[in-house]
PDB file of C-alpha atoms in Angstrom:
ATOM      1  CA  MET A 123      11.458   2.131 -24.339  1.00 63.00           C
ATOM      2  CA  ASN A 124      14.224  -0.467 -24.546  1.00 70.00           C
ATOM      3  CA  GLU A 125      13.990  -4.001 -23.166  1.00 72.00           C
ATOM      4  CA  GLN A 126      15.649  -3.147 -19.845  1.00 76.00           C
ATOM      5  CA  GLN A 127      13.321  -0.187 -19.278  1.00 77.00           C
ATOM      6  CA  PHE A 128      10.338  -2.371 -20.183  1.00 75.00           C
ATOM      7  CA  ARG A 129      11.345  -5.004 -17.623  1.00 78.00           C
ATOM      8  CA  GLN A 130      11.839  -2.344 -14.957  1.00 79.00           C
ATOM      9  CA  GLN A 131       8.426  -0.828 -15.627  1.00 80.00           C
ATOM     10  CA  LEU A 132       6.820  -4.268 -15.651  1.00 80.00           C
ATOM     11  CA  ALA A 133       8.400  -5.058 -12.274  1.00 81.00           C
ATOM     12  CA  ALA A 134       7.203  -1.713 -10.905  1.00 83.00           C
ATOM     13  CA  LEU A 135       3.660  -2.312 -12.166  1.00 82.00           C
ATOM     14  CA  THR A 136       3.632  -5.816 -10.680  1.00 80.00           C
ATOM     15  CA  THR A 137       4.783  -4.454  -7.317  1.00 79.00           C
ATOM     16  CA  LEU A 138       2.074  -1.810  -7.447  1.00 80.00           C
ATOM     17  CA  ALA A 139      -0.532  -4.473  -8.219  1.00 78.00           C
ATOM     18  CA  LYS A 140       0.519  -6.489  -5.172  1.00 72.00           C
ATOM     19  CA  GLU A 141       0.159  -3.400  -2.991  1.00 69.00           C
ATOM     20  CA  GLN A 142      -3.359  -2.955  -4.400  1.00 71.00           C
ATOM     21  CA  LYS A 143      -4.390  -6.579  -3.869  1.00 66.00           C
ATOM     22  CA  MET A 144      -3.482  -7.721  -7.383  1.00 71.00           C
ATOM     23  CA  CYS A 145      -5.275  -4.964  -9.246  1.00 79.00           C
ATOM     24  CA  VAL A 146      -4.178  -2.031 -11.433  1.00 80.00           C
ATOM     25  CA  SER A 147      -6.138   0.616 -13.284  1.00 81.00           C
ATOM     26  CA  GLU A 148      -6.046   1.504 -16.977  1.00 80.00           C
ATOM     27  CA  GLU A 149      -4.502   4.836 -15.981  1.00 82.00           C
ATOM     28  CA  GLN A 150      -1.689   3.110 -14.105  1.00 82.00           C
ATOM     29  CA  ILE A 151      -0.943   0.910 -17.103  1.00 82.00           C
ATOM     30  CA  ALA A 152      -0.803   4.001 -19.311  1.00 80.00           C
ATOM     31  CA  GLN A 153       1.533   5.722 -16.855  1.00 80.00           C
ATOM     32  CA  HIS A 154       3.955   2.822 -16.816  1.00 81.00           C
ATOM     33  CA  PHE A 155       3.660   1.982 -20.523  1.00 80.00           C
ATOM     34  CA  PRO A 156       2.595   5.096 -22.472  1.00 80.00           C
ATOM     35  CA  GLU A 157       3.815   3.604 -25.767  1.00 75.00           C
ATOM     36  CA  VAL A 158       2.140   0.243 -25.209  1.00 72.00           C
ATOM     37  CA  ALA A 159      -1.156   1.874 -24.312  1.00 61.00           C
ATOM     38  CA  GLU A 160      -1.368   3.252 -27.868  1.00 65.00           C
ATOM     39  CA  ASN A 161      -0.546  -0.071 -29.521  1.00 68.00           C
ATOM     40  CA  THR A 162      -3.456  -2.521 -29.556  1.00 74.00           C
ATOM     41  CA  GLU A 163      -1.331  -5.635 -30.151  1.00 77.00           C
ATOM     42  CA  GLN A 164       1.290  -4.782 -27.538  1.00 76.00           C
ATOM     43  CA  LYS A 165      -1.375  -3.883 -25.006  1.00 79.00           C
ATOM     44  CA  LYS A 166      -3.104  -7.214 -25.629  1.00 80.00           C
ATOM     45  CA  LEU A 167       0.145  -9.060 -24.859  1.00 81.00           C
ATOM     46  CA  LEU A 168       0.665  -6.959 -21.722  1.00 81.00           C
ATOM     47  CA  LEU A 169      -2.859  -7.690 -20.490  1.00 81.00           C
ATOM     48  CA  GLU A 170      -2.358 -11.408 -21.145  1.00 80.00           C
ATOM     49  CA  TYR A 171       0.811 -11.308 -19.038  1.00 80.00           C
ATOM     50  CA  LEU A 172      -0.957  -9.489 -16.198  1.00 80.00           C
ATOM     51  CA  SER A 173      -3.753 -12.053 -16.337  1.00 77.00           C
ATOM     52  CA  SER A 174      -1.219 -14.906 -16.136  1.00 73.00           C
ATOM     53  CA  GLN A 175       0.105 -13.288 -12.945  1.00 72.00           C
ATOM     54  CA  LYS A 176      -3.454 -13.075 -11.544  1.00 70.00           C
ATOM     55  CA  ILE A 177      -3.413  -9.289 -11.824  1.00 78.00           C
ATOM     56  CA  SER A 178      -6.766  -7.809 -12.778  1.00 75.00           C
ATOM     57  CA  VAL A 179      -7.326  -4.519 -14.541  1.00 80.00           C
ATOM     58  CA  GLY A 180     -10.017  -2.186 -13.242  1.00 73.00           C
ATOM     59  CA  GLU A 181     -11.915  -4.361 -10.781  1.00 66.00           C
ATOM     60  CA  LYS A 182     -10.191  -6.383  -8.069  1.00 62.00           C
ATOM     61  CA  ALA A 183      -9.985 -10.093  -8.775  1.00 56.00           C
ATOM     62  CA  ASP A 184     -11.658 -12.634  -6.541  1.00 58.00           C
ATOM     63  CA  LEU A 185      -8.549 -14.163  -4.985  1.00 59.00           C
ATOM     64  CA  ASP A 186     -10.551 -17.041  -3.502  1.00 66.00           C
ATOM     65  CA  GLU A 187     -11.041 -18.538  -6.969  1.00 64.00           C
ATOM     66  CA  PHE A 188      -7.351 -19.511  -7.025  1.00 64.00           C
ATOM     67  CA  LEU A 189      -7.653 -21.509  -3.810  1.00 74.00           C
ATOM     68  CA  SER A 190      -7.898 -25.293  -3.697  1.00 78.00           C
ATOM     69  CA  MET A 191     -10.564 -26.957  -1.564  1.00 85.00           C
ATOM     70  CA  GLU A 192      -7.850 -27.909   0.925  1.00 86.00           C
ATOM     71  CA  ASP A 193      -6.749 -24.273   1.139  1.00 87.00           C
ATOM     72  CA  LYS A 194     -10.331 -23.102   1.573  1.00 88.00           C
ATOM     73  CA  ASP A 195     -10.953 -25.586   4.377  1.00 89.00           C
ATOM     74  CA  TYR A 196      -7.817 -24.455   6.173  1.00 90.00           C
ATOM     75  CA  LEU A 197      -8.675 -20.784   5.718  1.00 90.00           C
ATOM     76  CA  GLU A 198     -12.154 -21.258   7.112  1.00 90.00           C
ATOM     77  CA  GLU A 199     -10.763 -22.804  10.276  1.00 91.00           C
ATOM     78  CA  TYR A 200      -7.858 -20.370  10.586  1.00 92.00           C
ATOM     79  CA  THR A 201      -9.866 -17.198  10.033  1.00 91.00           C
ATOM     80  CA  GLU A 202     -12.360 -18.435  12.611  1.00 91.00           C
ATOM     81  CA  SER A 203      -9.551 -18.450  15.171  1.00 92.00           C
ATOM     82  CA  LEU A 204      -8.691 -14.847  14.269  1.00 92.00           C
ATOM     83  CA  THR A 205     -12.178 -13.665  15.233  1.00 91.00           C
ATOM     84  CA  LEU A 206     -11.130 -14.120  18.865  1.00 91.00           C
ATOM     85  CA  ILE A 207      -8.701 -11.203  18.466  1.00 92.00           C
ATOM     86  CA  GLU A 208     -10.169  -7.894  19.614  1.00 92.00           C
ATOM     87  CA  TYR A 209     -10.026  -5.248  16.902  1.00 91.00           C
ATOM     88  CA  ILE A 210      -8.274  -1.982  17.804  1.00 93.00           C
ATOM     89  CA  GLU A 211      -9.288   1.309  16.173  1.00 94.00           C
ATOM     90  CA  LYS A 212      -6.697   2.882  13.879  1.00 91.00           C
ATOM     91  CA  GLU A 213      -6.095   5.948  16.058  1.00 92.00           C
ATOM     92  CA  GLN A 214      -5.454   3.856  19.163  1.00 94.00           C
ATOM     93  CA  LEU A 215      -3.364   1.343  17.230  1.00 94.00           C
ATOM     94  CA  THR A 216      -1.184   4.167  15.927  1.00 93.00           C
ATOM     95  CA  GLU A 217      -0.314   5.097  19.500  1.00 94.00           C
ATOM     96  CA  ILE A 218       0.451   1.463  20.247  1.00 95.00           C
ATOM     97  CA  MET A 219       2.684   1.361  17.172  1.00 95.00           C
ATOM     98  CA  LEU A 220       4.717   4.241  18.574  1.00 94.00           C
ATOM     99  CA  SER A 221       5.227   2.311  21.797  1.00 94.00           C
ATOM    100  CA  ALA A 222       6.168  -0.780  19.815  1.00 95.00           C
ATOM    101  CA  MET A 223       8.741   1.247  17.884  1.00 94.00           C
ATOM    102  CA  ALA A 224      10.163   2.353  21.240  1.00 92.00           C
ATOM    103  CA  GLY A 225      10.664  -1.293  22.223  1.00 93.00           C
ATOM    104  CA  ASP A 226       7.587  -1.926  24.367  1.00 95.00           C
ATOM    105  CA  LYS A 227       7.142  -5.734  24.206  1.00 95.00           C
ATOM    106  CA  GLN A 228       3.454  -5.666  25.112  1.00 96.00           C
ATOM    107  CA  ALA A 229       2.793  -3.088  22.401  1.00 96.00           C
ATOM    108  CA  GLN A 230       4.669  -5.228  19.901  1.00 96.00           C
ATOM    109  CA  GLU A 231       2.483  -8.209  20.763  1.00 95.00           C
ATOM    110  CA  MET A 232      -0.633  -6.105  20.217  1.00 96.00           C
ATOM    111  CA  VAL A 233       0.606  -4.868  16.846  1.00 96.00           C
ATOM    112  CA  LEU A 234       1.421  -8.457  15.891  1.00 96.00           C
ATOM    113  CA  SER A 235      -2.093  -9.648  16.708  1.00 95.00           C
ATOM    114  CA  GLN A 236      -3.673  -6.873  14.637  1.00 95.00           C
ATOM    115  CA  PHE A 237      -1.747  -7.832  11.491  1.00 95.00           C
ATOM    116  CA  LEU A 238      -2.300 -11.593  11.552  1.00 95.00           C
ATOM    117  CA  SER A 239      -5.330 -11.170   9.317  1.00 93.00           C
ATOM    118  CA  GLN A 240      -3.241  -9.259   6.788  1.00 91.00           C
ATOM    119  CA  ALA A 241      -0.984 -12.305   6.449  1.00 93.00           C
ATOM    120  CA  VAL A 242      -4.067 -14.213   5.289  1.00 92.00           C
ATOM    121  CA  GLU A 243      -4.944 -11.644   2.630  1.00 88.00           C
ATOM    122  CA  LEU A 244      -1.355 -11.463   1.409  1.00 88.00           C
ATOM    123  CA  ALA A 245      -1.119 -15.248   1.258  1.00 89.00           C
ATOM    124  CA  LYS A 246      -4.085 -15.274  -1.127  1.00 86.00           C
ATOM    125  CA  LEU A 247      -2.030 -13.175  -3.544  1.00 81.00           C
ATOM    126  CA  TYR A 248       0.423 -16.040  -3.886  1.00 83.00           C
ATOM    127  CA  ALA A 249      -2.068 -18.917  -3.971  1.00 80.00           C
ATOM    128  CA  GLY A 250      -1.784 -21.380  -6.820  1.00 76.00           C
ATOM    129  CA  GLN A 251       2.004 -21.141  -7.141  1.00 79.00           C
ATOM    130  CA  GLY A 252       2.878 -24.532  -5.742  1.00 80.00           C
ATOM    131  CA  ILE A 253       2.757 -23.690  -2.037  1.00 87.00           C
ATOM    132  CA  PHE A 254      -0.102 -24.544   0.334  1.00 90.00           C
ATOM    133  CA  ILE A 255      -1.707 -21.435   1.753  1.00 91.00           C
ATOM    134  CA  GLU A 256      -1.105 -22.842   5.247  1.00 93.00           C
ATOM    135  CA  ASP A 257       2.650 -22.685   4.569  1.00 94.00           C
ATOM    136  CA  LEU A 258       2.380 -19.193   3.071  1.00 94.00           C
ATOM    137  CA  ILE A 259       0.534 -17.928   6.137  1.00 95.00           C
ATOM    138  CA  GLY A 260       3.028 -19.628   8.430  1.00 95.00           C
ATOM    139  CA  GLU A 261       5.933 -17.995   6.623  1.00 95.00           C
ATOM    140  CA  GLY A 262       4.138 -14.659   6.684  1.00 95.00           C
ATOM    141  CA  ASN A 263       3.447 -14.924  10.400  1.00 96.00           C
ATOM    142  CA  LEU A 264       7.077 -15.746  11.119  1.00 96.00           C
ATOM    143  CA  ALA A 265       8.219 -12.737   9.102  1.00 96.00           C
ATOM    144  CA  LEU A 266       5.613 -10.602  10.877  1.00 96.00           C
ATOM    145  CA  THR A 267       6.901 -11.687  14.293  1.00 96.00           C
ATOM    146  CA  LEU A 268      10.470 -10.781  13.372  1.00 96.00           C
ATOM    147  CA  ALA A 269       9.428  -7.516  11.739  1.00 96.00           C
ATOM    148  CA  VAL A 270       7.453  -6.378  14.794  1.00 96.00           C
ATOM    149  CA  GLN A 271      10.548  -6.926  16.909  1.00 95.00           C
ATOM    150  CA  ASN A 272      12.492  -4.648  14.547  1.00 94.00           C
ATOM    151  CA  LEU A 273      10.088  -1.719  14.413  1.00 94.00           C
ATOM    152  CA  GLY A 274      12.704   0.380  16.183  1.00 90.00           C
ATOM    153  CA  CYS A 275      14.536   0.777  12.868  1.00 89.00           C
ATOM    154  CA  LEU A 276      11.680   2.922  11.543  1.00 88.00           C
ATOM    155  CA  GLU A 277      11.404   6.694  11.820  1.00 77.00           C
ATOM    156  CA  SER A 278       8.428   8.134  13.702  1.00 70.00           C
ATOM    157  CA  GLU A 279       8.423  11.568  12.062  1.00 73.00           C
ATOM    158  CA  GLY A 280       6.016  10.771   9.200  1.00 78.00           C
ATOM    159  CA  ASP A 281       2.720   8.894   9.019  1.00 87.00           C
ATOM    160  CA  VAL A 282       3.288   6.192  11.627  1.00 91.00           C
ATOM    161  CA  TRP A 283       0.386   4.055  10.455  1.00 91.00           C
ATOM    162  CA  GLU A 284       1.500   4.056   6.829  1.00 88.00           C
ATOM    163  CA  GLU A 285       5.126   3.503   7.739  1.00 91.00           C
ATOM    164  CA  VAL A 286       4.537   0.584  10.122  1.00 93.00           C
ATOM    165  CA  SER A 287       1.819  -1.154   8.108  1.00 90.00           C
ATOM    166  CA  GLY A 288       3.859  -0.766   4.922  1.00 89.00           C
ATOM    167  CA  PHE A 289       6.953  -2.180   6.597  1.00 92.00           C
ATOM    168  CA  LEU A 290       5.114  -5.178   8.044  1.00 95.00           C
ATOM    169  CA  GLY A 291       3.323  -5.911   4.779  1.00 91.00           C
ATOM    170  CA  LYS A 292       6.574  -5.698   2.818  1.00 90.00           C
ATOM    171  CA  CYS A 293       8.326  -8.122   5.191  1.00 94.00           C
ATOM    172  CA  MET A 294       5.494 -10.648   4.910  1.00 94.00           C
ATOM    173  CA  MET A 295       5.341 -10.427   1.122  1.00 90.00           C
ATOM    174  CA  GLU A 296       9.084 -10.837   0.750  1.00 92.00           C
ATOM    175  CA  ALA A 297       8.999 -13.913   2.996  1.00 94.00           C
ATOM    176  CA  MET A 298       6.220 -15.524   0.958  1.00 92.00           C
ATOM    177  CA  GLU A 299       7.950 -14.738  -2.323  1.00 89.00           C
ATOM    178  CA  ARG A 300      11.179 -16.185  -0.961  1.00 92.00           C
ATOM    179  CA  LEU A 301       9.382 -19.408   0.001  1.00 93.00           C
ATOM    180  CA  ILE A 302       7.884 -19.721  -3.482  1.00 90.00           C
ATOM    181  CA  ASN A 303      11.253 -19.081  -5.142  1.00 89.00           C
ATOM    182  CA  GLU A 304      12.994 -21.631  -2.916  1.00 90.00           C
ATOM    183  CA  GLU A 305      10.363 -24.227  -3.783  1.00 87.00           C
ATOM    184  CA  ALA A 306      10.735 -23.415  -7.487  1.00 83.00           C
ATOM    185  CA  ASP A 307      14.532 -23.756  -7.252  1.00 84.00           C
ATOM    186  CA  GLU A 308      14.183 -27.106  -5.479  1.00 84.00           C
ATOM    187  CA  LYS A 309      11.796 -28.392  -8.133  1.00 81.00           C
ATOM    188  CA  ASN A 310      14.194 -27.208 -10.841  1.00 81.00           C
ATOM    189  CA  VAL A 311      17.042 -29.165  -9.235  1.00 81.00           C
ATOM    190  CA  ASP A 312      14.795 -32.224  -9.026  1.00 79.00           C
ATOM    191  CA  ARG A 313      13.948 -31.878 -12.723  1.00 84.00           C
ATOM    192  CA  GLN A 314      17.632 -31.621 -13.605  1.00 84.00           C
ATOM    193  CA  ILE A 315      18.369 -34.804 -11.640  1.00 84.00           C
ATOM    194  CA  VAL A 316      15.545 -36.678 -13.357  1.00 88.00           C
ATOM    195  CA  ASP A 317      16.670 -35.419 -16.773  1.00 87.00           C
ATOM    196  CA  LYS A 318      20.246 -36.512 -16.113  1.00 85.00           C
ATOM    197  CA  VAL A 319      19.221 -40.011 -15.040  1.00 88.00           C
ATOM    198  CA  ASN A 320      16.790 -40.356 -17.947  1.00 90.00           C
ATOM    199  CA  ARG A 321      19.417 -39.269 -20.465  1.00 89.00           C
ATOM    200  CA  VAL A 322      21.819 -42.019 -19.370  1.00 90.00           C
ATOM    201  CA  ALA A 323      19.010 -44.575 -19.017  1.00 91.00           C
ATOM    202  CA  ASP A 324      17.714 -43.853 -22.539  1.00 92.00           C
ATOM    203  CA  VAL A 325      21.145 -44.312 -24.114  1.00 91.00           C
ATOM    204  CA  ALA A 326      21.764 -47.496 -22.116  1.00 90.00           C
ATOM    205  CA  ARG A 327      18.361 -48.931 -23.042  1.00 91.00           C
ATOM    206  CA  ASP A 328      18.705 -48.209 -26.766  1.00 92.00           C
ATOM    207  CA  LEU A 329      22.227 -49.605 -26.849  1.00 91.00           C
ATOM    208  CA  SER A 330      21.176 -52.664 -24.830  1.00 90.00           C
ATOM    209  CA  GLU A 331      18.324 -53.391 -27.241  1.00 90.00           C
ATOM    210  CA  GLU A 332      20.696 -53.065 -30.165  1.00 90.00           C
ATOM    211  CA  MET A 333      23.312 -55.399 -28.631  1.00 90.00           C
ATOM    212  CA  ARG A 334      20.709 -57.659 -26.982  1.00 90.00           C
ATOM    213  CA  ARG A 335      22.542 -57.621 -23.667  1.00 90.00           C
ATOM    214  CA  LYS A 336      23.430 -55.309 -20.856  1.00 91.00           C
ATOM    215  CA  VAL A 337      26.035 -52.708 -21.755  1.00 90.00           C
ATOM    216  CA  SER A 338      29.054 -51.410 -19.910  1.00 89.00           C
ATOM    217  CA  PRO A 339      29.637 -47.755 -18.983  1.00 89.00           C
ATOM    218  CA  GLU A 340      32.526 -47.686 -21.445  1.00 89.00           C
ATOM    219  CA  GLU A 341      30.225 -48.768 -24.270  1.00 89.00           C
ATOM    220  CA  ILE A 342      27.707 -46.091 -23.320  1.00 89.00           C
ATOM    221  CA  CYS A 343      30.387 -43.420 -23.473  1.00 91.00           C
ATOM    222  CA  SER A 344      31.822 -44.751 -26.723  1.00 89.00           C
ATOM    223  CA  ASN A 345      28.426 -44.547 -28.402  1.00 89.00           C
ATOM    224  CA  SER A 346      27.270 -41.181 -27.059  1.00 89.00           C
ATOM    225  CA  GLU A 347      28.474 -37.818 -25.859  1.00 88.00           C
ATOM    226  CA  LEU A 348      28.111 -38.958 -22.248  1.00 89.00           C
ATOM    227  CA  THR A 349      31.187 -39.214 -20.031  1.00 90.00           C
ATOM    228  CA  MET A 350      32.032 -41.786 -17.388  1.00 89.00           C
ATOM    229  CA  ASP A 351      31.242 -39.122 -14.794  1.00 89.00           C
ATOM    230  CA  ASP A 352      27.780 -38.670 -16.323  1.00 88.00           C
ATOM    231  CA  VAL A 353      27.104 -42.402 -16.136  1.00 88.00           C
ATOM    232  CA  ALA A 354      28.524 -42.703 -12.620  1.00 89.00           C
ATOM    233  CA  GLU A 355      26.406 -39.816 -11.368  1.00 88.00           C
ATOM    234  CA  ALA A 356      23.266 -41.200 -13.005  1.00 87.00           C
ATOM    235  CA  MET A 357      23.862 -44.602 -11.438  1.00 86.00           C
ATOM    236  CA  LYS A 358      24.408 -43.005  -8.046  1.00 87.00           C
ATOM    237  CA  LEU A 359      21.302 -40.820  -8.300  1.00 83.00           C
ATOM    238  CA  SER A 360      19.201 -43.804  -9.359  1.00 83.00           C
ATOM    239  CA  SER A 361      20.666 -46.054  -6.634  1.00 80.00           C
ATOM    240  CA  ASN A 362      22.104 -48.301  -9.380  1.00 78.00           C
ATOM    241  CA  LEU A 363      18.627 -49.097 -10.712  1.00 79.00           C
ATOM    242  CA  ILE A 364      19.366 -48.567 -14.419  1.00 85.00           C
ATOM    243  CA  ASP A 365      19.133 -52.247 -15.281  1.00 83.00           C
ATOM    244  CA  SER A 366      20.479 -51.898 -18.820  1.00 85.00           C
ATOM    245  CA  ILE A 367      23.942 -51.120 -17.443  1.00 86.00           C
ATOM    246  CA  GLU A 368      26.188 -54.069 -16.779  1.00 80.00           C
ATOM    247  CA  MET A 369      28.146 -52.881 -13.752  1.00 64.00           C
ATOM    248  CA  GLU A 370      28.064 -50.408 -10.886  1.00 51.00           C
ATOM    249  CA  ILE A 371      30.231 -47.352 -11.334  1.00 46.00           C
ATOM    250  CA  THR A 372      32.863 -46.453  -8.743  1.00 46.00           C
ATOM    251  CA  ASN A 373      34.068 -42.989  -7.814  1.00 46.00           C
ATOM    252  CA  ASP A 374      37.487 -43.808  -9.304  1.00 46.00           C
ATOM    253  CA  ASP A 375      36.152 -43.696 -12.886  1.00 46.00           C
ATOM    254  CA  ASN A 376      37.358 -40.758 -14.953  1.00 46.00           C
ATOM    255  CA  GLY A 377      35.321 -38.850 -17.527  1.00 46.00           C
ATOM    256  CA  LYS A 378      36.150 -39.005 -21.198  1.00 42.00           C
TER     257      LYS A 378
END
């Protein structure tokens, strides 16, 4: 198995785990990684990776252990509100799903209400990844609302229950994953900004200490690999608060 095949199998196993509430069996691991299953060291590394992704092997993990006290308090209040929703038996709900697929608005509302609790369970899968569970549930509920309105795109020839529930679950999971990825991208941009400002500030500070005075942007560039554009951007991002630099940079400066 080459690296690309390994990554594909790992992605497939991770997807399967999410469908099974973050749990896979030894047999499923062996099916996806027959070579790894026979190698003690490689299997140990694979299990460590699964554990880092909160995926348990054999028994289902207790997802509540990844929740903060704030998340738990919110969940207690939110799930209490869901108890007011009347539960519909699977057979009857399947008939309602068919009506919802045909565009019946009332049926769509009923399907929506029955899957609100699933948004809670799915949100637990993504707990501890930098997003409050309240926001995960909110994003899941929004995706659920939109998905219910688009049930007409599904075929009604197979198992309606499996098809509809799978579609709704997939839409909610994708929405939550998208939220997490967007937050991660935003944090990465923030880190890059901080790193850029710190890089200029460090050079300016060291040079200022050496010369025992504030330094000009030109001196910073002459004594480092930084350009005038780097210094100008750092000054702008820091609102001109790098006090080791002698003057404010204008947009007319050119890089070196």
